Amino acid sequence: MATITTINPTGTQAKILRVAAYCRVSSSSEDQLHSFASQVQYYTTIIGENPKWELADIYADEGLTGTKTDKREDFLRMINDCKKGRIDRVLTKSLSRFARNTVDSLIYARMLRDMGISILFEKENIDTAYMSSELMLAVSGAQAQEESISISKNMRRSCEYRMRSGTFLWTSTPYGYHFENGEFVIV
């Protein structure tokens, strides 16, 4: 009679990916804050529901521009955690949330790729894990940068127009005044 020996597999378990999400809104207006909270909740749920993923962290910068990375504390914290090997994959809503500067988006995408960390830009459907070239990333990054420039120019024109027409209101009340019935009143 033949004997059957069962050999249990070793080391074949699928690796659980440590997934992080990066969220950012560029202003602290009420609608942007709602978008910010929605992004954080969305990624917490998406990552938590995937059995192949483990939530590394949610990194979120609120009320900060995406044109520069030096003031985005949570973005820099995420990059630092990537360097420490705490993250395998990053999810973000769009390339413009990640960076509105073509150079920064390419530098950080390359840096993370070289560390074996992929990024999924959901809106553009760009996944650096399956990217054979950086062309789509560069084109989308350039579009995000141009959109930022256009928004900035429009805001500047709007402020200039309101100044000329006398309807411009400062975002903060000057020292020694308070705002009452649409006018500054000396304290």
JSON list of C-alpha atoms in Angstrom, two decimals:
[
{"chain": "A", "resi": 1, "resn": "MET", "atom": "CA", "xyz": [0.00, 0.00, 0.00]},
{"chain": "A", "resi": 2, "resn": "ALA", "atom": "CA", "xyz": [1.27, 3.50, -0.93]},
{"chain": "A", "resi": 3, "resn": "THR", "atom": "CA", "xyz": [1.75, 6.15, 1.70]},
{"chain": "A", "resi": 4, "resn": "ILE", "atom": "CA", "xyz": [0.61, 9.70, 0.99]},
{"chain": "A", "resi": 5, "resn": "THR", "atom": "CA", "xyz": [2.65, 12.42, 2.59]},
{"chain": "A", "resi": 6, "resn": "THR", "atom": "CA", "xyz": [1.15, 15.89, 2.75]},
{"chain": "A", "resi": 7, "resn": "ILE", "atom": "CA", "xyz": [3.63, 18.72, 2.46]},
{"chain": "A", "resi": 8, "resn": "ASN", "atom": "CA", "xyz": [2.27, 22.01, 3.72]},
{"chain": "A", "resi": 9, "resn": "PRO", "atom": "CA", "xyz": [3.26, 25.05, 1.66]},
{"chain": "A", "resi": 10, "resn": "THR", "atom": "CA", "xyz": [5.56, 27.54, 3.28]},
{"chain": "A", "resi": 11, "resn": "GLY", "atom": "CA", "xyz": [5.95, 31.20, 2.44]},
{"chain": "A", "resi": 12, "resn": "THR", "atom": "CA", "xyz": [3.10, 31.27, -0.09]},
{"chain": "A", "resi": 13, "resn": "GLN", "atom": "CA", "xyz": [0.89, 33.66, 1.83]},
{"chain": "A", "resi": 14, "resn": "ALA", "atom": "CA", "xyz": [0.15, 36.79, -0.15]},
{"chain": "A", "resi": 15, "resn": "LYS", "atom": "CA", "xyz": [1.91, 39.79, 1.29]},
{"chain": "A", "resi": 16, "resn": "ILE", "atom": "CA", "xyz": [-0.39, 42.29, 2.92]},
{"chain": "A", "resi": 17, "resn": "LEU", "atom": "CA", "xyz": [0.33, 45.71, 1.44]},
{"chain": "A", "resi": 18, "resn": "ARG", "atom": "CA", "xyz": [0.75, 48.63, 3.80]},
{"chain": "A", "resi": 19, "resn": "VAL", "atom": "CA", "xyz": [-1.34, 51.25, 2.03]},
{"chain": "A", "resi": 20, "resn": "ALA", "atom": "CA", "xyz": [-1.42, 54.96, 2.81]},
{"chain": "A", "resi": 21, "resn": "ALA", "atom": "CA", "xyz": [-3.61, 57.69, 1.42]},
{"chain": "A", "resi": 22, "resn": "TYR", "atom": "CA", "xyz": [-2.70, 61.29, 0.77]},
{"chain": "A", "resi": 23, "resn": "CYS", "atom": "CA", "xyz": [-5.43, 63.93, 0.88]},
{"chain": "A", "resi": 24, "resn": "ARG", "atom": "CA", "xyz": [-5.16, 67.68, 0.38]},
{"chain": "A", "resi": 25, "resn": "VAL", "atom": "CA", "xyz": [-7.41, 70.69, -0.02]},
{"chain": "A", "resi": 26, "resn": "SER", "atom": "CA", "xyz": [-6.01, 74.07, -0.99]},
{"chain": "A", "resi": 27, "resn": "SER", "atom": "CA", "xyz": [-8.27, 76.33, 1.06]},
{"chain": "A", "resi": 28, "resn": "SER", "atom": "CA", "xyz": [-10.12, 76.23, 4.34]},
{"chain": "A", "resi": 29, "resn": "SER", "atom": "CA", "xyz": [-13.49, 77.24, 2.87]},
{"chain": "A", "resi": 30, "resn": "GLU", "atom": "CA", "xyz": [-16.47, 75.23, 4.06]},
{"chain": "A", "resi": 31, "resn": "ASP", "atom": "CA", "xyz": [-16.92, 73.27, 0.81]},
{"chain": "A", "resi": 32, "resn": "GLN", "atom": "CA", "xyz": [-13.20, 72.43, 0.72]},
{"chain": "A", "resi": 33, "resn": "LEU", "atom": "CA", "xyz": [-13.28, 71.26, 4.35]},
{"chain": "A", "resi": 34, "resn": "HIS", "atom": "CA", "xyz": [-16.22, 68.99, 3.48]},
{"chain": "A", "resi": 35, "resn": "SER", "atom": "CA", "xyz": [-14.20, 67.60, 0.54]},
{"chain": "A", "resi": 36, "resn": "PHE", "atom": "CA", "xyz": [-11.24, 67.11, 2.89]},
{"chain": "A", "resi": 37, "resn": "ALA", "atom": "CA", "xyz": [-13.31, 65.15, 5.42]},
{"chain": "A", "resi": 38, "resn": "SER", "atom": "CA", "xyz": [-14.86, 63.13, 2.60]},
{"chain": "A", "resi": 39, "resn": "GLN", "atom": "CA", "xyz": [-11.45, 62.19, 1.19]},
{"chain": "A", "resi": 40, "resn": "VAL", "atom": "CA", "xyz": [-10.20, 61.03, 4.60]},
{"chain": "A", "resi": 41, "resn": "GLN", "atom": "CA", "xyz": [-13.37, 58.97, 5.24]},
{"chain": "A", "resi": 42, "resn": "TYR", "atom": "CA", "xyz": [-13.33, 57.50, 1.72]},
{"chain": "A", "resi": 43, "resn": "TYR", "atom": "CA", "xyz": [-9.74, 56.26, 1.96]},
{"chain": "A", "resi": 44, "resn": "THR", "atom": "CA", "xyz": [-10.16, 54.95, 5.49]},
{"chain": "A", "resi": 45, "resn": "THR", "atom": "CA", "xyz": [-13.11, 52.86, 4.24]},
{"chain": "A", "resi": 46, "resn": "ILE", "atom": "CA", "xyz": [-11.53, 51.73, 0.94]},
{"chain": "A", "resi": 47, "resn": "ILE", "atom": "CA", "xyz": [-8.30, 50.58, 2.56]},
{"chain": "A", "resi": 48, "resn": "GLY", "atom": "CA", "xyz": [-10.06, 49.01, 5.54]},
{"chain": "A", "resi": 49, "resn": "GLU", "atom": "CA", "xyz": [-12.39, 46.94, 3.32]},
{"chain": "A", "resi": 50, "resn": "ASN", "atom": "CA", "xyz": [-9.62, 45.40, 1.20]},
{"chain": "A", "resi": 51, "resn": "PRO", "atom": "CA", "xyz": [-8.39, 42.17, 2.85]},
{"chain": "A", "resi": 52, "resn": "LYS", "atom": "CA", "xyz": [-5.05, 42.42, 0.99]},
{"chain": "A", "resi": 53, "resn": "TRP", "atom": "CA", "xyz": [-4.36, 45.87, 2.44]},
{"chain": "A", "resi": 54, "resn": "GLU", "atom": "CA", "xyz": [-3.43, 47.20, 5.83]},
{"chain": "A", "resi": 55, "resn": "LEU", "atom": "CA", "xyz": [-3.91, 50.90, 6.61]},
{"chain": "A", "resi": 56, "resn": "ALA", "atom": "CA", "xyz": [-0.46, 52.45, 7.06]},
{"chain": "A", "resi": 57, "resn": "ASP", "atom": "CA", "xyz": [-1.83, 55.95, 7.70]},
{"chain": "A", "resi": 58, "resn": "ILE", "atom": "CA", "xyz": [-3.92, 58.74, 6.23]},
{"chain": "A", "resi": 59, "resn": "TYR", "atom": "CA", "xyz": [-1.76, 61.76, 5.44]},
{"chain": "A", "resi": 60, "resn": "ALA", "atom": "CA", "xyz": [-3.69, 64.97, 5.00]},
{"chain": "A", "resi": 61, "resn": "ASP", "atom": "CA", "xyz": [-2.76, 68.60, 4.43]},
{"chain": "A", "resi": 62, "resn": "GLU", "atom": "CA", "xyz": [-5.54, 71.11, 4.88]},
{"chain": "A", "resi": 63, "resn": "GLY", "atom": "CA", "xyz": [-5.67, 74.59, 3.38]},
{"chain": "A", "resi": 64, "resn": "LEU", "atom": "CA", "xyz": [-2.29, 74.32, 1.62]},
{"chain": "A", "resi": 65, "resn": "THR", "atom": "CA", "xyz": [-1.31, 74.84, -1.99]},
{"chain": "A", "resi": 66, "resn": "GLY", "atom": "CA", "xyz": [0.01, 71.91, -3.98]},
{"chain": "A", "resi": 67, "resn": "THR", "atom": "CA", "xyz": [2.51, 74.02, -5.93]},
{"chain": "A", "resi": 68, "resn": "LYS", "atom": "CA", "xyz": [5.24, 73.56, -3.30]},
{"chain": "A", "resi": 69, "resn": "THR", "atom": "CA", "xyz": [5.98, 70.65, -1.00]},
{"chain": "A", "resi": 70, "resn": "ASP", "atom": "CA", "xyz": [8.14, 72.38, 1.62]},
{"chain": "A", "resi": 71, "resn": "LYS", "atom": "CA", "xyz": [5.17, 73.62, 3.72]},
{"chain": "A", "resi": 72, "resn": "ARG", "atom": "CA", "xyz": [3.06, 70.45, 3.39]},
{"chain": "A", "resi": 73, "resn": "GLU", "atom": "CA", "xyz": [3.93, 68.76, 6.67]},
{"chain": "A", "resi": 74, "resn": "ASP", "atom": "CA", "xyz": [1.87, 65.59, 6.22]},
{"chain": "A", "resi": 75, "resn": "PHE", "atom": "CA", "xyz": [3.12, 65.11, 2.64]},
{"chain": "A", "resi": 76, "resn": "LEU", "atom": "CA", "xyz": [6.70, 65.31, 3.91]},
{"chain": "A", "resi": 77, "resn": "ARG", "atom": "CA", "xyz": [5.83, 62.98, 6.81]},
{"chain": "A", "resi": 78, "resn": "MET", "atom": "CA", "xyz": [4.43, 60.49, 4.27]},
{"chain": "A", "resi": 79, "resn": "ILE", "atom": "CA", "xyz": [7.61, 60.67, 2.17]},
{"chain": "A", "resi": 80, "resn": "ASN", "atom": "CA", "xyz": [9.69, 60.18, 5.33]},
{"chain": "A", "resi": 81, "resn": "ASP", "atom": "CA", "xyz": [7.58, 57.12, 6.31]},
{"chain": "A", "resi": 82, "resn": "CYS", "atom": "CA", "xyz": [8.11, 55.74, 2.79]},
{"chain": "A", "resi": 83, "resn": "LYS", "atom": "CA", "xyz": [11.86, 56.13, 3.24]},
{"chain": "A", "resi": 84, "resn": "LYS", "atom": "CA", "xyz": [11.60, 54.26, 6.55]},
{"chain": "A", "resi": 85, "resn": "GLY", "atom": "CA", "xyz": [9.87, 51.34, 4.80]},
{"chain": "A", "resi": 86, "resn": "ARG", "atom": "CA", "xyz": [6.47, 51.79, 6.46]},
{"chain": "A", "resi": 87, "resn": "ILE", "atom": "CA", "xyz": [4.44, 52.11, 3.23]},
{"chain": "A", "resi": 88, "resn": "ASP", "atom": "CA", "xyz": [4.10, 49.88, 0.14]},
{"chain": "A", "resi": 89, "resn": "ARG", "atom": "CA", "xyz": [1.46, 51.82, -1.81]},
{"chain": "A", "resi": 90, "resn": "VAL", "atom": "CA", "xyz": [-0.02, 55.34, -1.84]},
{"chain": "A", "resi": 91, "resn": "LEU", "atom": "CA", "xyz": [-3.54, 56.23, -2.94]},
{"chain": "A", "resi": 92, "resn": "THR", "atom": "CA", "xyz": [-4.58, 59.76, -3.84]},
{"chain": "A", "resi": 93, "resn": "LYS", "atom": "CA", "xyz": [-7.64, 61.33, -5.44]},
{"chain": "A", "resi": 94, "resn": "SER", "atom": "CA", "xyz": [-5.75, 62.96, -8.30]},
{"chain": "A", "resi": 95, "resn": "LEU", "atom": "CA", "xyz": [-2.37, 64.14, -9.42]},
{"chain": "A", "resi": 96, "resn": "SER", "atom": "CA", "xyz": [-3.35, 67.71, -8.51]},
{"chain": "A", "resi": 97, "resn": "ARG", "atom": "CA", "xyz": [-3.88, 66.60, -4.89]},
{"chain": "A", "resi": 98, "resn": "PHE", "atom": "CA", "xyz": [-0.41, 65.01, -4.87]},
{"chain": "A", "resi": 99, "resn": "ALA", "atom": "CA", "xyz": [1.39, 67.95, -6.53]},
{"chain": "A", "resi": 100, "resn": "ARG", "atom": "CA", "xyz": [0.48, 70.88, -8.79]},
{"chain": "A", "resi": 101, "resn": "ASN", "atom": "CA", "xyz": [4.05, 71.17, -9.94]},
{"chain": "A", "resi": 102, "resn": "THR", "atom": "CA", "xyz": [5.27, 68.93, -12.77]},
{"chain": "A", "resi": 103, "resn": "VAL", "atom": "CA", "xyz": [8.81, 68.71, -11.44]},
{"chain": "A", "resi": 104, "resn": "ASP", "atom": "CA", "xyz": [7.69, 67.77, -7.90]},
{"chain": "A", "resi": 105, "resn": "SER", "atom": "CA", "xyz": [5.22, 65.16, -9.14]},
{"chain": "A", "resi": 106, "resn": "LEU", "atom": "CA", "xyz": [7.89, 63.47, -11.27]},
{"chain": "A", "resi": 107, "resn": "ILE", "atom": "CA", "xyz": [10.61, 63.70, -8.61]},
{"chain": "A", "resi": 108, "resn": "TYR", "atom": "CA", "xyz": [8.45, 62.16, -5.88]},
{"chain": "A", "resi": 109, "resn": "ALA", "atom": "CA", "xyz": [6.89, 59.54, -8.17]},
{"chain": "A", "resi": 110, "resn": "ARG", "atom": "CA", "xyz": [10.38, 58.44, -9.28]},
{"chain": "A", "resi": 111, "resn": "MET", "atom": "CA", "xyz": [11.66, 58.47, -5.71]},
{"chain": "A", "resi": 112, "resn": "LEU", "atom": "CA", "xyz": [8.82, 56.26, -4.50]},
{"chain": "A", "resi": 113, "resn": "ARG", "atom": "CA", "xyz": [9.09, 53.96, -7.52]},
{"chain": "A", "resi": 114, "resn": "ASP", "atom": "CA", "xyz": [12.80, 53.47, -6.82]},
{"chain": "A", "resi": 115, "resn": "MET", "atom": "CA", "xyz": [11.85, 52.44, -3.26]},
{"chain": "A", "resi": 116, "resn": "GLY", "atom": "CA", "xyz": [9.33, 49.94, -4.66]},
{"chain": "A", "resi": 117, "resn": "ILE", "atom": "CA", "xyz": [6.30, 52.04, -3.68]},
{"chain": "A", "resi": 118, "resn": "SER", "atom": "CA", "xyz": [3.50, 52.51, -6.18]},
{"chain": "A", "resi": 119, "resn": "ILE", "atom": "CA", "xyz": [1.06, 55.44, -6.39]},
{"chain": "A", "resi": 120, "resn": "LEU", "atom": "CA", "xyz": [-2.51, 55.26, -7.67]},
{"chain": "A", "resi": 121, "resn": "PHE", "atom": "CA", "xyz": [-3.91, 58.55, -8.97]},
{"chain": "A", "resi": 122, "resn": "GLU", "atom": "CA", "xyz": [-7.60, 57.67, -9.10]},
{"chain": "A", "resi": 123, "resn": "LYS", "atom": "CA", "xyz": [-9.01, 60.50, -11.23]},
{"chain": "A", "resi": 124, "resn": "GLU", "atom": "CA", "xyz": [-6.43, 60.05, -14.00]},
{"chain": "A", "resi": 125, "resn": "ASN", "atom": "CA", "xyz": [-6.40, 56.25, -13.58]},
{"chain": "A", "resi": 126, "resn": "ILE", "atom": "CA", "xyz": [-2.61, 56.29, -13.44]},
{"chain": "A", "resi": 127, "resn": "ASP", "atom": "CA", "xyz": [-0.98, 53.54, -11.41]},
{"chain": "A", "resi": 128, "resn": "THR", "atom": "CA", "xyz": [2.80, 53.81, -11.21]},
{"chain": "A", "resi": 129, "resn": "ALA", "atom": "CA", "xyz": [3.00, 50.06, -10.51]},
{"chain": "A", "resi": 130, "resn": "TYR", "atom": "CA", "xyz": [1.97, 49.40, -14.13]},
{"chain": "A", "resi": 131, "resn": "MET", "atom": "CA", "xyz": [3.45, 52.44, -15.80]},
{"chain": "A", "resi": 132, "resn": "SER", "atom": "CA", "xyz": [5.84, 51.69, -18.63]},
{"chain": "A", "resi": 133, "resn": "SER", "atom": "CA", "xyz": [6.66, 55.36, -19.20]},
{"chain": "A", "resi": 134, "resn": "GLU", "atom": "CA", "xyz": [6.28, 58.62, -17.34]},
{"chain": "A", "resi": 135, "resn": "LEU", "atom": "CA", "xyz": [4.59, 60.37, -20.26]},
{"chain": "A", "resi": 136, "resn": "MET", "atom": "CA", "xyz": [1.06, 60.22, -18.80]},
{"chain": "A", "resi": 137, "resn": "LEU", "atom": "CA", "xyz": [2.34, 61.36, -15.42]},
{"chain": "A", "resi": 138, "resn": "ALA", "atom": "CA", "xyz": [4.26, 64.27, -16.99]},
{"chain": "A", "resi": 139, "resn": "VAL", "atom": "CA", "xyz": [1.30, 65.36, -19.13]},
{"chain": "A", "resi": 140, "resn": "SER", "atom": "CA", "xyz": [-1.14, 65.16, -16.21]},
{"chain": "A", "resi": 141, "resn": "GLY", "atom": "CA", "xyz": [1.35, 66.98, -13.97]},
{"chain": "A", "resi": 142, "resn": "ALA", "atom": "CA", "xyz": [1.71, 69.77, -16.53]},
{"chain": "A", "resi": 143, "resn": "GLN", "atom": "CA", "xyz": [-2.08, 70.08, -16.75]},
{"chain": "A", "resi": 144, "resn": "ALA", "atom": "CA", "xyz": [-2.37, 70.31, -12.96]},
{"chain": "A", "resi": 145, "resn": "GLN", "atom": "CA", "xyz": [0.34, 72.97, -12.90]},
{"chain": "A", "resi": 146, "resn": "GLU", "atom": "CA", "xyz": [-1.35, 75.02, -15.65]},
{"chain": "A", "resi": 147, "resn": "GLU", "atom": "CA", "xyz": [-4.69, 74.73, -13.86]},
{"chain": "A", "resi": 148, "resn": "SER", "atom": "CA", "xyz": [-3.08, 76.11, -10.70]},
{"chain": "A", "resi": 149, "resn": "ILE", "atom": "CA", "xyz": [-1.58, 79.03, -12.63]},
{"chain": "A", "resi": 150, "resn": "SER", "atom": "CA", "xyz": [-4.93, 79.76, -14.26]},
{"chain": "A", "resi": 151, "resn": "ILE", "atom": "CA", "xyz": [-6.77, 79.70, -10.91]},
{"chain": "A", "resi": 152, "resn": "SER", "atom": "CA", "xyz": [-4.18, 82.04, -9.42]},
{"chain": "A", "resi": 153, "resn": "LYS", "atom": "CA", "xyz": [-4.50, 84.51, -12.33]},
{"chain": "A", "resi": 154, "resn": "ASN", "atom": "CA", "xyz": [-8.30, 84.44, -12.08]},
{"chain": "A", "resi": 155, "resn": "MET", "atom": "CA", "xyz": [-8.17, 85.09, -8.33]},
{"chain": "A", "resi": 156, "resn": "ARG", "atom": "CA", "xyz": [-5.76, 88.00, -8.86]},
{"chain": "A", "resi": 157, "resn": "ARG", "atom": "CA", "xyz": [-8.01, 89.52, -11.56]},
{"chain": "A", "resi": 158, "resn": "SER", "atom": "CA", "xyz": [-11.03, 89.12, -9.33]},
{"chain": "A", "resi": 159, "resn": "CYS", "atom": "CA", "xyz": [-9.30, 90.92, -6.43]},
{"chain": "A", "resi": 160, "resn": "GLU", "atom": "CA", "xyz": [-8.13, 93.73, -8.72]},
{"chain": "A", "resi": 161, "resn": "TYR", "atom": "CA", "xyz": [-11.65, 94.17, -10.14]},
{"chain": "A", "resi": 162, "resn": "ARG", "atom": "CA", "xyz": [-13.20, 94.28, -6.66]},
{"chain": "A", "resi": 163, "resn": "MET", "atom": "CA", "xyz": [-10.55, 96.78, -5.50]},
{"chain": "A", "resi": 164, "resn": "ARG", "atom": "CA", "xyz": [-11.30, 99.07, -8.46]},
{"chain": "A", "resi": 165, "resn": "SER", "atom": "CA", "xyz": [-15.05, 98.82, -7.88]},
{"chain": "A", "resi": 166, "resn": "GLY", "atom": "CA", "xyz": [-14.71, 99.37, -4.12]},
{"chain": "A", "resi": 167, "resn": "THR", "atom": "CA", "xyz": [-16.24, 96.01, -3.16]},
{"chain": "A", "resi": 168, "resn": "PHE", "atom": "CA", "xyz": [-13.06, 94.22, -2.08]},
{"chain": "A", "resi": 169, "resn": "LEU", "atom": "CA", "xyz": [-13.03, 92.95, 1.49]},
{"chain": "A", "resi": 170, "resn": "TRP", "atom": "CA", "xyz": [-9.85, 91.79, 3.21]},
{"chain": "A", "resi": 171, "resn": "THR", "atom": "CA", "xyz": [-9.75, 88.22, 4.47]},
{"chain": "A", "resi": 172, "resn": "SER", "atom": "CA", "xyz": [-8.66, 89.43, 7.90]},
{"chain": "A", "resi": 173, "resn": "THR", "atom": "CA", "xyz": [-9.63, 92.57, 9.77]},
{"chain": "A", "resi": 174, "resn": "PRO", "atom": "CA", "xyz": [-6.79, 95.08, 10.14]},
{"chain": "A", "resi": 175, "resn": "TYR", "atom": "CA", "xyz": [-5.47, 95.72, 13.64]},
{"chain": "A", "resi": 176, "resn": "GLY", "atom": "CA", "xyz": [-7.54, 98.37, 15.44]},
{"chain": "A", "resi": 177, "resn": "TYR", "atom": "CA", "xyz": [-10.74, 97.67, 13.48]},
{"chain": "A", "resi": 178, "resn": "HIS", "atom": "CA", "xyz": [-13.65, 95.27, 13.54]},
{"chain": "A", "resi": 179, "resn": "PHE", "atom": "CA", "xyz": [-16.05, 94.45, 10.75]},
{"chain": "A", "resi": 180, "resn": "GLU", "atom": "CA", "xyz": [-19.65, 95.58, 11.20]},
{"chain": "A", "resi": 181, "resn": "ASN", "atom": "CA", "xyz": [-22.49, 95.79, 8.65]},
{"chain": "A", "resi": 182, "resn": "GLY", "atom": "CA", "xyz": [-20.14, 95.41, 5.70]},
{"chain": "A", "resi": 183, "resn": "GLU", "atom": "CA", "xyz": [-17.69, 98.12, 6.83]},
{"chain": "A", "resi": 184, "resn": "PHE", "atom": "CA", "xyz": [-14.53, 98.42, 8.94]},
{"chain": "A", "resi": 185, "resn": "VAL", "atom": "CA", "xyz": [-15.16, 100.30, 12.18]},
{"chain": "A", "resi": 186, "resn": "ILE", "atom": "CA", "xyz": [-12.34, 101.77, 14.30]},
{"chain": "A", "resi": 187, "resn": "VAL", "atom": "CA", "xyz": [-12.12, 100.16, 17.73]}
]
